[in-house]
Amino acid sequence: MNAPFLAENCQIALEKKGSPNYSKLSFPIHCGVFTEVTSNSFVLHFNLSGEIIRAKGKGEEWGHPHEWLKRTMGNDWVYYSTGGYTGVFEAIGEYYLPNFAYPSNNLLGGHPFSEKTISGLINSWHRILTELSDDADDAPEAVRRFLTDALANTPACLAEKAKKLQAIIGGRISVLPPDARHVDYNLIPLTIARGCLHKCRFCKVKNAIPFGTKTPAEIADQIGKLKNLYGADLPNYNALFLGEHDALQAGGDLICFSIQEAYREFGFAQSHIAEHKTFLFGSATSLVNTPEQLFIDLEKLPGMYYINIGLESADQETLDKLGKPISAGLVEEAFARMQDINDRYGSIEVTANFIMDEDLPANHYPAILELIREKQVHSKPKGSIYFSPLTFNQPSRARLFEFNRLKVLSRLPTFLYIIQRL
Ligand code: SF4
């Protein structure tokens, strides 16, 4: 990074080096390489393509100096709050609580987007930058180039780019795996299969598309288009999401092909981010049916692999009530396979989701506790269990209390699943 450019009203630090690791710390750290524009009243961050990625206010009007806004590649603004630090880390495994402007199943958090300071910064960052650029006539060439790029990336252009992303991968990703929190959801999505196997009645994130895989040629084409779209900012990524809802069902050959092709084309080995990570969803059916060879092959590839399985319940009455057309026996079998894989493969972590709601059949939680407590001889550091509240936009103290009880009893790392889209 060169010395920051100092204008009358602001400071511009080009290509500032953030952390190469997504560490879980109680103060905000920002990863990768970004340009920082600071004035007396705000801080704006831009990626290597000159697109705004973070913003925060300064001074008393801004809720907390550690809280900030992040813009995703899907062009959503997410507000990261401390949640008063009360139990946020214990509940979600992260120090900062993401708040969304769209409906989610979060049990914690408030309504930050209704606050004028926050919505005001989202609506005014481009005007602020335009005003600043008027004072930067004598700035060095590199600073003027950055300002030209950043100003060309207007809110309308960024919205258009998000649409292009959706067009490439076949639509908006309605949900990312909970494990994506390990890279703050900064990943490149690659659709290797559409739809899912079960079309469960309760599920709010499914689509009507029958399960089907993409061909290697379609995947290679998608990778080429994604490479162009992410462009100069590619080095800020070292994580991949294999979509959509059950990529594990796509089979070992297609999964390994996609991972290797993406790794090479996206240049992950040269990323500013240290460790490569791949995320995908699976189902009880695909996990049980996956030949051992896939896990042997993944272990030989670089990085960590996180496979998240939607089990929902281990109680037949609950599965029936949810309209999830699988048996409790299959859930138990999938759970046993999950433990086996987690015990034997250092670079693979299989995690599982169970639902939370009021008025579930009486055996729902006892059946889960049988798996996450009684069947575990001792506590394990790996194989996270995520509890996903069924209802959206209904923070609930009763559910939180219920979750805390399950977390205390569980012998596996246990967290809340906050549904986040891309
Ligand atoms: S829970 Fe999973 S398998 Fe069931 S409908 Fe939703 S995405 Fe499909």
Tab-separated table of C-alpha atoms and ligand atoms in Angstrom:
chain	number	residue	atom	x	y	z
A	1	MET	CA	0.000	0.000	0.000
A	2	ASN	CA	1.255	3.516	-0.862
A	3	ALA	CA	0.994	6.414	1.586
A	4	PRO	CA	-2.662	7.504	1.813
A	5	PHE	CA	-3.686	10.509	-0.275
A	6	LEU	CA	-4.828	13.368	1.936
A	7	ALA	CA	-7.448	15.740	0.507
A	8	GLU	CA	-9.080	18.598	2.349
A	9	ASN	CA	-12.039	16.530	3.504
A	10	CYS	CA	-10.858	12.951	3.341
A	11	GLN	CA	-8.094	10.404	3.171
A	12	ILE	CA	-7.840	7.705	0.493
A	13	ALA	CA	-5.710	4.620	1.163
A	14	LEU	CA	-5.346	2.595	-2.037
A	15	GLU	CA	-5.143	-1.197	-1.940
A	16	LYS	CA	-4.849	-1.518	1.800
A	17	LYS	CA	-3.902	-5.025	2.930
A	18	GLY	CA	-6.421	-6.526	5.296
A	19	SER	CA	-6.073	-9.823	7.095
A	20	PRO	CA	-5.476	-12.974	5.010
A	21	ASN	CA	-7.521	-14.976	7.542
A	22	TYR	CA	-11.188	-14.855	8.519
A	23	SER	CA	-10.434	-14.918	12.247
A	24	LYS	CA	-13.185	-14.877	14.858
A	25	LEU	CA	-12.314	-11.822	16.932
A	26	SER	CA	-14.362	-9.469	19.083
A	27	PHE	CA	-13.208	-6.435	17.089
A	28	PRO	CA	-13.852	-6.117	13.334
A	29	ILE	CA	-11.111	-7.274	11.008
A	30	HIS	CA	-11.501	-6.963	7.258
A	31	CYS	CA	-9.952	-9.476	4.896
A	32	GLY	CA	-8.309	-9.164	1.514
A	33	VAL	CA	-7.133	-6.030	-0.268
A	34	PHE	CA	-9.399	-2.990	-0.459
A	35	THR	CA	-9.332	0.770	-0.855
A	36	GLU	CA	-10.412	2.842	2.122
A	37	VAL	CA	-11.933	6.310	1.900
A	38	THR	CA	-12.181	8.031	5.288
A	39	SER	CA	-13.654	11.372	6.275
A	40	ASN	CA	-14.713	12.875	9.601
A	41	SER	CA	-18.110	11.277	9.332
A	42	PHE	CA	-17.758	7.927	7.494
A	43	VAL	CA	-15.486	5.149	6.217
A	44	LEU	CA	-16.085	3.513	2.819
A	45	HIS	CA	-14.351	0.382	1.505
A	46	PHE	CA	-14.056	-0.587	-2.164
A	47	ASN	CA	-12.899	-3.849	-3.685
A	48	LEU	CA	-10.258	-4.241	-6.394
A	49	SER	CA	-12.912	-3.610	-9.078
A	50	GLY	CA	-13.753	-0.248	-7.460
A	51	GLU	CA	-17.119	-1.513	-6.128
A	52	ILE	CA	-18.302	-0.449	-2.713
A	53	ILE	CA	-18.210	-3.395	-0.281
A	54	ARG	CA	-18.433	-1.814	3.194
A	55	ALA	CA	-19.502	1.414	4.811
A	56	LYS	CA	-19.822	2.793	8.293
A	57	GLY	CA	-20.592	6.080	9.964
A	58	LYS	CA	-18.453	7.753	12.578
A	59	GLY	CA	-19.449	9.705	15.640
A	60	GLU	CA	-22.288	9.453	18.095
A	61	GLU	CA	-25.084	8.985	15.594
A	62	TRP	CA	-23.635	5.652	14.450
A	63	GLY	CA	-24.800	2.873	16.790
A	64	HIS	CA	-21.402	1.456	17.763
A	65	PRO	CA	-17.903	2.086	16.362
A	66	HIS	CA	-17.503	-1.670	15.730
A	67	GLU	CA	-20.697	-1.988	13.658
A	68	TRP	CA	-20.684	-1.678	9.879
A	69	LEU	CA	-22.584	-2.241	6.649
A	70	LYS	CA	-21.469	-4.785	4.082
A	71	ARG	CA	-22.644	-5.050	0.459
A	72	THR	CA	-22.722	-8.546	-1.047
A	73	MET	CA	-22.225	-9.600	-4.683
A	74	GLY	CA	-25.988	-10.171	-4.756
A	75	ASN	CA	-26.218	-6.407	-3.981
A	76	ASP	CA	-27.783	-6.853	-0.535
A	77	TRP	CA	-26.693	-4.585	2.268
A	78	VAL	CA	-26.123	-6.476	5.525
A	79	TYR	CA	-25.745	-4.658	8.841
A	80	TYR	CA	-23.325	-6.288	11.271
A	81	SER	CA	-24.257	-5.453	14.833
A	82	THR	CA	-22.555	-6.372	18.075
A	83	GLY	CA	-25.946	-7.454	19.447
A	84	GLY	CA	-24.637	-5.889	22.654
A	85	TYR	CA	-22.209	-8.857	22.653
A	86	THR	CA	-24.699	-10.684	24.865
A	87	GLY	CA	-24.594	-14.263	23.764
A	88	VAL	CA	-24.075	-13.502	20.047
A	89	PHE	CA	-20.877	-15.538	19.822
A	90	GLU	CA	-22.356	-18.448	21.765
A	91	ALA	CA	-25.458	-18.443	19.579
A	92	ILE	CA	-23.990	-18.092	16.088
A	93	GLY	CA	-20.260	-18.794	16.492
A	94	GLU	CA	-19.386	-15.272	15.290
A	95	TYR	CA	-18.913	-12.021	17.204
A	96	TYR	CA	-21.091	-9.950	14.877
A	97	LEU	CA	-24.715	-10.511	14.129
A	98	PRO	CA	-25.793	-10.102	10.480
A	99	ASN	CA	-29.070	-8.198	10.023
A	100	PHE	CA	-30.795	-8.309	6.648
A	101	ALA	CA	-33.237	-6.041	4.851
A	102	TYR	CA	-35.116	-9.165	3.639
A	103	PRO	CA	-37.026	-11.750	5.717
A	104	SER	CA	-34.872	-14.265	7.596
A	105	ASN	CA	-35.230	-16.692	10.487
A	106	ASN	CA	-33.016	-14.748	12.875
A	107	LEU	CA	-33.964	-15.050	16.556
A	108	LEU	CA	-31.711	-12.149	17.534
A	109	GLY	CA	-31.247	-8.620	16.235
A	110	GLY	CA	-33.412	-5.588	15.565
A	111	HIS	CA	-34.392	-3.401	12.620
A	112	PRO	CA	-31.255	-1.426	11.750
A	113	PHE	CA	-32.444	-0.599	8.233
A	114	SER	CA	-35.272	1.495	9.639
A	115	GLU	CA	-32.670	3.780	11.248
A	116	LYS	CA	-32.064	6.933	9.217
A	117	THR	CA	-28.290	6.993	9.743
A	118	ILE	CA	-27.964	3.491	8.286
A	119	SER	CA	-30.395	3.774	5.382
A	120	GLY	CA	-29.015	7.296	4.761
A	121	LEU	CA	-25.475	5.990	4.259
A	122	ILE	CA	-26.709	3.272	1.864
A	123	ASN	CA	-28.559	5.895	-0.164
A	124	SER	CA	-25.900	8.592	-0.111
A	125	TRP	CA	-22.468	6.942	-0.388
A	126	HIS	CA	-22.249	7.628	-4.130
A	127	ARG	CA	-23.159	11.306	-3.751
A	128	ILE	CA	-20.634	11.615	-0.907
A	129	LEU	CA	-17.927	10.104	-3.109
A	130	THR	CA	-18.857	12.414	-6.001
A	131	GLU	CA	-18.467	15.456	-3.734
A	132	LEU	CA	-15.119	14.198	-2.471
A	133	SER	CA	-13.810	13.578	-5.958
A	134	ASP	CA	-14.419	17.267	-6.756
A	135	ASP	CA	-11.675	18.095	-4.209
A	136	ALA	CA	-9.256	15.530	-5.621
A	137	ASP	CA	-8.100	17.241	-8.815
A	138	ASP	CA	-4.498	17.303	-7.623
A	139	ALA	CA	-4.567	13.653	-6.528
A	140	PRO	CA	-2.005	11.225	-7.944
A	141	GLU	CA	-2.974	9.351	-11.102
A	142	ALA	CA	-3.731	6.074	-9.225
A	143	VAL	CA	-6.138	7.844	-6.863
A	144	ARG	CA	-7.922	9.586	-9.739
A	145	ARG	CA	-8.185	6.246	-11.547
A	146	PHE	CA	-9.715	4.672	-8.455
A	147	LEU	CA	-12.242	7.513	-8.127
A	148	THR	CA	-13.214	7.219	-11.781
A	149	ASP	CA	-13.782	3.452	-11.402
A	150	ALA	CA	-15.633	3.749	-8.096
A	151	LEU	CA	-17.908	6.502	-9.400
A	152	ALA	CA	-18.646	4.498	-12.552
A	153	ASN	CA	-19.924	1.707	-10.286
A	154	THR	CA	-23.149	3.529	-9.473
A	155	PRO	CA	-25.865	1.823	-7.362
A	156	ALA	CA	-27.714	1.083	-10.628
A	157	CYS	CA	-24.586	-0.553	-12.139
A	158	LEU	CA	-24.057	-2.650	-9.009
A	159	ALA	CA	-27.671	-3.820	-9.133
A	160	GLU	CA	-27.160	-4.723	-12.786
A	161	LYS	CA	-24.024	-6.689	-11.956
A	162	ALA	CA	-25.926	-8.681	-9.317
A	163	LYS	CA	-28.481	-9.549	-12.013
A	164	LYS	CA	-25.671	-10.712	-14.282
A	165	LEU	CA	-24.418	-12.984	-11.509
A	166	GLN	CA	-27.885	-14.482	-11.178
A	167	ALA	CA	-28.158	-14.954	-14.928
A	168	ILE	CA	-24.844	-16.840	-15.000
A	169	ILE	CA	-25.632	-19.209	-12.134
A	170	GLY	CA	-29.318	-19.678	-12.952
A	171	GLY	CA	-31.047	-17.420	-10.416
A	172	ARG	CA	-30.590	-15.915	-6.973
A	173	ILE	CA	-29.194	-18.235	-4.329
A	174	SER	CA	-31.992	-18.308	-1.762
A	175	VAL	CA	-29.828	-19.787	0.971
A	176	LEU	CA	-26.133	-20.345	1.635
A	177	PRO	CA	-24.851	-23.076	3.945
A	178	PRO	CA	-24.398	-21.970	7.565
A	179	ASP	CA	-20.728	-23.009	7.401
A	180	ALA	CA	-20.138	-20.148	4.927
A	181	ARG	CA	-19.862	-17.989	8.056
A	182	HIS	CA	-16.225	-19.203	8.195
A	183	VAL	CA	-15.477	-16.917	5.203
A	184	ASP	CA	-18.057	-14.253	6.075
A	185	TYR	CA	-20.125	-15.522	3.102
A	186	ASN	CA	-17.474	-14.192	0.670
A	187	LEU	CA	-17.505	-17.029	-1.823
A	188	ILE	CA	-17.943	-17.577	-5.520
A	189	PRO	CA	-21.114	-19.529	-6.327
A	190	LEU	CA	-20.990	-22.208	-8.995
A	191	THR	CA	-24.146	-24.140	-9.849
A	192	ILE	CA	-23.386	-27.776	-10.580
A	193	ALA	CA	-26.933	-29.059	-9.980
A	194	ARG	CA	-30.364	-27.435	-9.764
A	195	GLY	CA	-33.268	-28.250	-7.470
A	196	CYS	CA	-33.373	-30.805	-4.681
A	197	LEU	CA	-34.601	-34.344	-4.104
A	198	HIS	CA	-37.371	-33.952	-1.561
A	199	LYS	CA	-39.379	-30.717	-2.068
A	200	CYS	CA	-40.329	-30.721	1.628
A	201	ARG	CA	-43.608	-28.975	2.428
A	202	PHE	CA	-42.187	-26.767	5.223
A	203	CYS	CA	-39.213	-25.433	3.238
A	204	LYS	CA	-39.216	-21.730	2.302
A	205	VAL	CA	-36.018	-21.768	0.254
A	206	LYS	CA	-36.774	-24.516	-2.259
A	207	ASN	CA	-37.738	-24.050	-5.908
A	208	ALA	CA	-39.975	-26.140	-8.144
A	209	ILE	CA	-37.104	-27.361	-10.342
A	210	PRO	CA	-36.666	-31.157	-10.285
A	211	PHE	CA	-33.159	-32.226	-9.283
A	212	GLY	CA	-30.792	-32.295	-12.266
A	213	THR	CA	-27.071	-31.877	-12.816
A	214	LYS	CA	-25.181	-29.538	-15.147
A	215	THR	CA	-22.801	-30.966	-17.719
A	216	PRO	CA	-19.032	-30.410	-17.394
A	217	ALA	CA	-19.221	-28.125	-20.462
A	218	GLU	CA	-21.961	-26.012	-18.831
A	219	ILE	CA	-19.939	-25.786	-15.632
A	220	ALA	CA	-16.769	-24.761	-17.499
A	221	ASP	CA	-18.791	-22.104	-19.355
A	222	GLN	CA	-20.193	-20.795	-16.052
A	223	ILE	CA	-16.678	-20.624	-14.572
A	224	GLY	CA	-15.463	-18.576	-17.560
A	225	LYS	CA	-18.343	-16.089	-17.185
A	226	LEU	CA	-17.865	-15.859	-13.397
A	227	LYS	CA	-14.165	-15.198	-13.918
A	228	ASN	CA	-15.039	-12.229	-16.148
A	229	LEU	CA	-17.686	-10.964	-13.755
A	230	TYR	CA	-15.490	-11.030	-10.623
A	231	GLY	CA	-12.656	-9.625	-12.744
A	232	ALA	CA	-9.976	-7.642	-10.908
A	233	ASP	CA	-11.425	-8.614	-7.515
A	234	LEU	CA	-10.938	-12.383	-7.979
A	235	PRO	CA	-7.801	-12.442	-5.769
A	236	ASN	CA	-9.990	-11.423	-2.821
A	237	TYR	CA	-11.742	-14.815	-2.984
A	238	ASN	CA	-10.557	-18.214	-1.909
A	239	ALA	CA	-13.883	-19.924	-1.299
A	240	LEU	CA	-16.337	-21.729	-3.530
A	241	PHE	CA	-19.988	-22.639	-3.072
A	242	LEU	CA	-21.176	-25.561	-5.159
A	243	GLY	CA	-24.867	-24.952	-5.700
A	244	GLU	CA	-27.659	-25.459	-5.490
A	245	HIS	CA	-29.587	-27.296	-2.773
A	246	ASP	CA	-27.999	-30.756	-3.038
A	247	ALA	CA	-24.671	-30.582	-4.884
A	248	LEU	CA	-23.583	-33.758	-3.067
A	249	GLN	CA	-26.138	-35.659	-5.155
A	250	ALA	CA	-24.287	-34.530	-8.324
A	251	GLY	CA	-21.775	-37.356	-7.822
A	252	GLY	CA	-18.052	-37.514	-7.115
A	253	ASP	CA	-16.804	-37.043	-10.677
A	254	LEU	CA	-18.743	-33.845	-11.309
A	255	ILE	CA	-17.959	-32.458	-7.845
A	256	CYS	CA	-14.201	-33.054	-8.185
A	257	PHE	CA	-14.171	-31.751	-11.779
A	258	SER	CA	-15.948	-28.539	-10.695
A	259	ILE	CA	-13.660	-27.970	-7.712
A	260	GLN	CA	-10.469	-28.479	-9.718
A	261	GLU	CA	-11.621	-26.401	-12.684
A	262	ALA	CA	-12.738	-23.545	-10.415
A	263	TYR	CA	-9.538	-23.717	-8.362
A	264	ARG	CA	-7.417	-23.340	-11.468
A	265	GLU	CA	-9.510	-20.776	-13.360
A	266	PHE	CA	-10.239	-18.533	-10.363
A	267	GLY	CA	-6.549	-18.622	-9.390
A	268	PHE	CA	-7.361	-19.581	-5.806
A	269	ALA	CA	-3.722	-20.607	-5.213
A	270	GLN	CA	-2.748	-16.926	-5.675
A	271	SER	CA	-5.546	-15.498	-3.514
A	272	HIS	CA	-4.971	-12.768	-0.907
A	273	ILE	CA	-6.970	-15.027	1.424
A	274	ALA	CA	-4.959	-17.775	3.062
A	275	GLU	CA	-6.972	-20.980	3.217
A	276	HIS	CA	-9.099	-22.440	0.432
A	277	LYS	CA	-12.593	-23.560	1.447
A	278	THR	CA	-15.448	-25.210	-0.457
A	279	PHE	CA	-19.050	-25.335	0.750
A	280	LEU	CA	-21.971	-27.427	-0.454
A	281	PHE	CA	-25.308	-28.757	0.651
A	282	GLY	CA	-26.265	-32.405	0.780
A	283	SER	CA	-29.293	-34.381	1.900
A	284	ALA	CA	-29.672	-37.469	4.091
A	285	THR	CA	-30.230	-39.457	0.895
A	286	SER	CA	-27.177	-38.133	-0.963
A	287	LEU	CA	-24.915	-38.473	2.083
A	288	VAL	CA	-25.868	-42.106	2.656
A	289	ASN	CA	-25.527	-42.937	-1.060
A	290	THR	CA	-22.207	-41.149	-1.687
A	291	PRO	CA	-19.409	-43.659	-2.310
A	292	GLU	CA	-16.442	-43.437	0.054
A	293	GLN	CA	-14.207	-42.623	-2.910
A	294	LEU	CA	-15.461	-39.012	-3.035
A	295	PHE	CA	-14.187	-38.320	0.477
A	296	ILE	CA	-10.875	-40.031	-0.303
A	297	ASP	CA	-10.579	-37.807	-3.411
A	298	LEU	CA	-11.569	-34.587	-1.613
A	299	GLU	CA	-8.961	-35.231	1.059
A	300	LYS	CA	-6.304	-35.122	-1.677
A	301	LEU	CA	-7.483	-31.740	-3.036
A	302	PRO	CA	-6.354	-28.444	-1.462
A	303	GLY	CA	-8.337	-26.763	1.312
A	304	MET	CA	-11.231	-27.564	3.600
A	305	TYR	CA	-14.613	-29.008	2.568
A	306	TYR	CA	-17.837	-28.236	4.410
A	307	ILE	CA	-20.880	-30.333	3.546
A	308	ASN	CA	-24.100	-29.230	5.195
A	309	ILE	CA	-26.952	-31.737	5.472
A	310	GLY	CA	-30.572	-30.747	6.112
A	311	LEU	CA	-31.831	-33.440	8.489
A	312	GLU	CA	-34.536	-31.332	10.213
A	313	SER	CA	-35.621	-34.000	12.727
A	314	ALA	CA	-34.882	-37.534	13.869
A	315	ASP	CA	-38.498	-38.077	14.904
A	316	GLN	CA	-40.886	-39.660	12.392
A	317	GLU	CA	-43.944	-37.740	13.567
A	318	THR	CA	-42.075	-34.439	13.150
A	319	LEU	CA	-40.753	-35.371	9.698
A	320	ASP	CA	-44.300	-36.239	8.648
A	321	LYS	CA	-45.658	-33.000	10.075
A	322	LEU	CA	-42.979	-31.031	8.178
A	323	GLY	CA	-43.779	-32.855	4.961
A	324	LYS	CA	-40.190	-34.102	4.669
A	325	PRO	CA	-40.537	-37.392	2.801
A	326	ILE	CA	-37.719	-39.358	4.461
A	327	SER	CA	-37.692	-41.763	7.399
A	328	ALA	CA	-36.246	-41.238	10.879
A	329	GLY	CA	-34.166	-44.353	10.180
A	330	LEU	CA	-32.511	-42.637	7.199
A	331	VAL	CA	-31.788	-39.562	9.344
A	332	GLU	CA	-30.070	-41.772	11.943
A	333	GLU	CA	-28.077	-43.506	9.219
A	334	ALA	CA	-27.000	-40.166	7.708
A	335	PHE	CA	-26.045	-38.862	11.145
A	336	ALA	CA	-23.878	-41.940	11.796
A	337	ARG	CA	-22.140	-41.456	8.412
A	338	MET	CA	-21.556	-37.807	9.250
A	339	GLN	CA	-19.768	-38.805	12.485
A	340	ASP	CA	-17.717	-41.410	10.670
A	341	ILE	CA	-16.554	-38.944	7.964
A	342	ASN	CA	-15.774	-36.239	10.521
A	343	ASP	CA	-13.716	-38.703	12.571
A	344	ARG	CA	-11.686	-40.000	9.627
A	345	TYR	CA	-11.100	-37.054	7.276
A	346	GLY	CA	-9.199	-34.048	8.595
A	347	SER	CA	-10.097	-31.679	5.756
A	348	ILE	CA	-13.810	-32.554	5.553
A	349	GLU	CA	-16.466	-31.377	7.970
A	350	VAL	CA	-20.021	-32.607	7.569
A	351	THR	CA	-22.503	-30.467	9.503
A	352	ALA	CA	-26.240	-30.917	10.028
A	353	ASN	CA	-29.340	-28.781	10.411
A	354	PHE	CA	-32.346	-29.423	12.618
A	355	ILE	CA	-35.396	-27.242	12.817
A	356	MET	CA	-36.786	-25.338	15.804
A	357	ASP	CA	-40.363	-24.205	16.181
A	358	GLU	CA	-43.152	-24.042	18.673
A	359	ASP	CA	-45.726	-26.822	18.711
A	360	LEU	CA	-43.451	-29.550	17.394
A	361	PRO	CA	-44.255	-33.154	18.397
A	362	ALA	CA	-43.016	-34.048	21.889
A	363	ASN	CA	-40.302	-36.413	20.654
A	364	HIS	CA	-38.585	-33.908	18.311
A	365	TYR	CA	-35.970	-32.593	20.759
A	366	PRO	CA	-35.455	-35.894	22.677
A	367	ALA	CA	-34.758	-37.651	19.343
A	368	ILE	CA	-32.160	-34.999	18.430
A	369	LEU	CA	-30.584	-35.166	21.890
A	370	GLU	CA	-30.265	-38.915	21.479
A	371	LEU	CA	-28.006	-38.192	18.460
A	372	ILE	CA	-26.066	-35.143	19.630
A	373	ARG	CA	-25.658	-36.173	23.267
A	374	GLU	CA	-26.454	-39.788	24.180
A	375	LYS	CA	-24.731	-41.326	21.147
A	376	GLN	CA	-21.601	-39.172	21.595
A	377	VAL	CA	-19.194	-40.637	24.132
A	378	HIS	CA	-17.348	-37.340	24.561
A	379	SER	CA	-17.431	-33.762	23.258
A	380	LYS	CA	-16.143	-33.241	19.734
A	381	PRO	CA	-14.670	-30.082	18.175
A	382	LYS	CA	-16.015	-30.786	14.688
A	383	GLY	CA	-19.323	-31.609	13.011
A	384	SER	CA	-21.395	-28.551	13.892
A	385	ILE	CA	-25.102	-28.846	14.545
A	386	TYR	CA	-27.227	-25.912	13.412
A	387	PHE	CA	-30.717	-25.207	14.700
A	388	SER	CA	-32.835	-23.392	12.178
A	389	PRO	CA	-35.974	-21.567	13.383
A	390	LEU	CA	-38.872	-22.292	11.036
A	391	THR	CA	-40.602	-18.963	11.389
A	392	PHE	CA	-39.255	-15.871	9.651
A	393	ASN	CA	-39.067	-12.379	11.162
A	394	GLN	CA	-40.109	-13.532	14.629
A	395	PRO	CA	-37.292	-13.074	17.133
A	396	SER	CA	-38.338	-15.136	20.140
A	397	ARG	CA	-36.930	-15.336	23.663
A	398	ALA	CA	-38.626	-18.705	24.186
A	399	ARG	CA	-36.858	-20.201	21.117
A	400	LEU	CA	-33.555	-18.694	22.237
A	401	PHE	CA	-33.994	-20.246	25.679
A	402	GLU	CA	-34.765	-23.583	24.029
A	403	PHE	CA	-31.682	-23.275	21.835
A	404	ASN	CA	-29.433	-22.483	24.811
A	405	ARG	CA	-30.682	-25.599	26.611
A	406	LEU	CA	-29.899	-27.768	23.565
A	407	LYS	CA	-26.477	-26.168	23.169
A	408	VAL	CA	-25.561	-26.884	26.783
A	409	LEU	CA	-26.599	-30.527	26.429
A	410	SER	CA	-25.009	-31.114	23.009
A	411	ARG	CA	-21.619	-32.809	22.777
A	412	LEU	CA	-21.088	-31.312	19.293
A	413	PRO	CA	-20.497	-27.624	18.461
A	414	THR	CA	-24.023	-26.198	18.282
A	415	PHE	CA	-25.188	-22.918	16.751
A	416	LEU	CA	-28.207	-21.102	15.348
A	417	TYR	CA	-28.593	-21.163	11.572
A	418	ILE	CA	-29.340	-17.707	10.220
A	419	ILE	CA	-30.616	-18.020	6.678
A	420	GLN	CA	-28.603	-15.757	4.380
A	421	ARG	CA	-29.000	-15.464	0.604
A	422	LEU	CA	-26.624	-14.282	-2.083
B	1	SF4	S1	-35.266	-28.789	2.965
B	1	SF4	FE1	-33.760	-29.255	1.361
B	1	SF4	S2	-34.580	-31.109	0.380
B	1	SF4	FE2	-36.280	-30.194	1.506
B	1	SF4	S3	-37.290	-28.832	0.036
B	1	SF4	FE3	-35.814	-27.562	1.149
B	1	SF4	S4	-34.006	-27.602	-0.154
B	1	SF4	FE4	-35.294	-29.326	-0.813
